[in-house]
Amino acid sequence: MDWIKTQKLKLQTKTNKFQSGEVICVLGKLYVLEVIKSNKNAVKFFENNLLIYAKTQSSPKDVFLSWAKKYLKKILPTYFQKWSLATGLQVK
């Protein structure tokens, strides 16, 4: 239990700077972050790498969060349905 509390505290105090070489967890899997300057914003996964293509004026963190929001809107209904059937509870 002490180990779990320690790990939880580490995660809560860690802030990602979204710089190349940093390790980031996405849906339970660890990826090495690579920030690439580009003429368009995009997020791609390649093997164990998370590639963030960011325009010069764009923050890599903002690019990632925008992608994550769209991705979660796409996948969460499936999870809501699955757990709604399992628990009998409905998500509003």
C-alpha positions as a printed Julia matrix, in Angstrom:
92×3 Matrix{Float64}:
   0.0    0.0     0.0
   2.88   2.37    0.75
   4.35   1.75   -2.71
   1.02   2.56   -4.36
   0.72   5.81   -2.4
   4.29   6.77   -3.34
   3.7    6.07   -7.03
   0.42   8.0    -6.99
   2.16  10.99   -5.42
   4.91  10.85   -8.06
   2.32  10.88  -10.85
   0.41  13.76   -9.29
   3.5   15.94   -8.92
   5.03  15.13  -12.31
   4.38  17.64  -15.05
   5.08  16.86  -18.66
   6.95  19.55  -20.54
   6.24  17.91  -23.9
   9.85  17.93  -25.07
  11.56  15.4   -27.29
  12.98  12.45  -25.35
  10.42  12.66  -22.58
   8.42   9.51  -21.79
   4.65   9.92  -21.78
   1.9    7.46  -20.92
  -1.06   7.22  -23.3
  -3.87   4.81  -22.45
  -1.57   2.8   -20.19
   1.33   2.45  -22.63
   4.62   4.35  -22.44
   5.91   6.24  -25.47
   9.01   8.3   -26.14
   7.94  11.75  -27.22
   9.37  13.33  -30.36
   8.38  16.9   -31.2
   8.73  17.78  -34.88
   8.25  21.25  -36.32
   5.84  21.04  -39.22
   3.48  23.07  -41.38
   0.5   21.35  -39.76
  -0.41  20.03  -36.33
  -0.75  16.26  -35.97
  -0.2   13.39  -33.54
   1.03  10.0   -34.74
   2.22   6.81  -33.1
   5.15   4.88  -34.52
   6.34   1.79  -32.64
   7.23   3.09  -29.15
   7.3    6.72  -30.22
   4.67   9.42  -29.95
   5.29  11.93  -32.73
   3.84  15.4   -32.27
   3.99  17.52  -35.39
   3.56  21.14  -34.35
   3.46  24.39  -36.24
   6.06  26.92  -35.1
   3.48  28.97  -33.2
   1.79  25.91  -31.65
   2.61  24.38  -28.31
   3.28  20.61  -28.54
   1.21  20.18  -25.38
  -1.76  22.01  -26.92
  -1.47  19.91  -30.09
  -1.5   16.71  -28.0
  -4.4   17.81  -25.79
  -6.48  18.81  -28.82
  -5.84  15.39  -30.39
  -6.58  13.6   -27.09
  -9.9   15.38  -26.68
 -11.05  14.35  -30.17
  -9.78  10.79  -29.71
 -11.49  10.36  -26.34
 -14.79  11.63  -27.72
 -14.51   8.89  -30.32
 -13.59   5.97  -28.03
 -15.35   6.76  -24.73
 -18.91   5.9   -25.87
 -17.78   2.29  -26.39
 -16.4    2.14  -22.85
 -19.5    3.83  -21.44
 -21.73   1.28  -23.15
 -19.62  -1.67  -21.97
 -19.58  -0.56  -18.34
 -23.19   0.54  -18.42
 -24.19  -3.01  -19.35
 -21.89  -4.47  -16.69
 -23.0   -2.17  -13.86
 -26.53  -1.22  -14.81
 -25.6    2.47  -14.45
 -26.12   5.08  -17.15
 -23.7    7.88  -18.06
 -25.2   11.3   -18.66
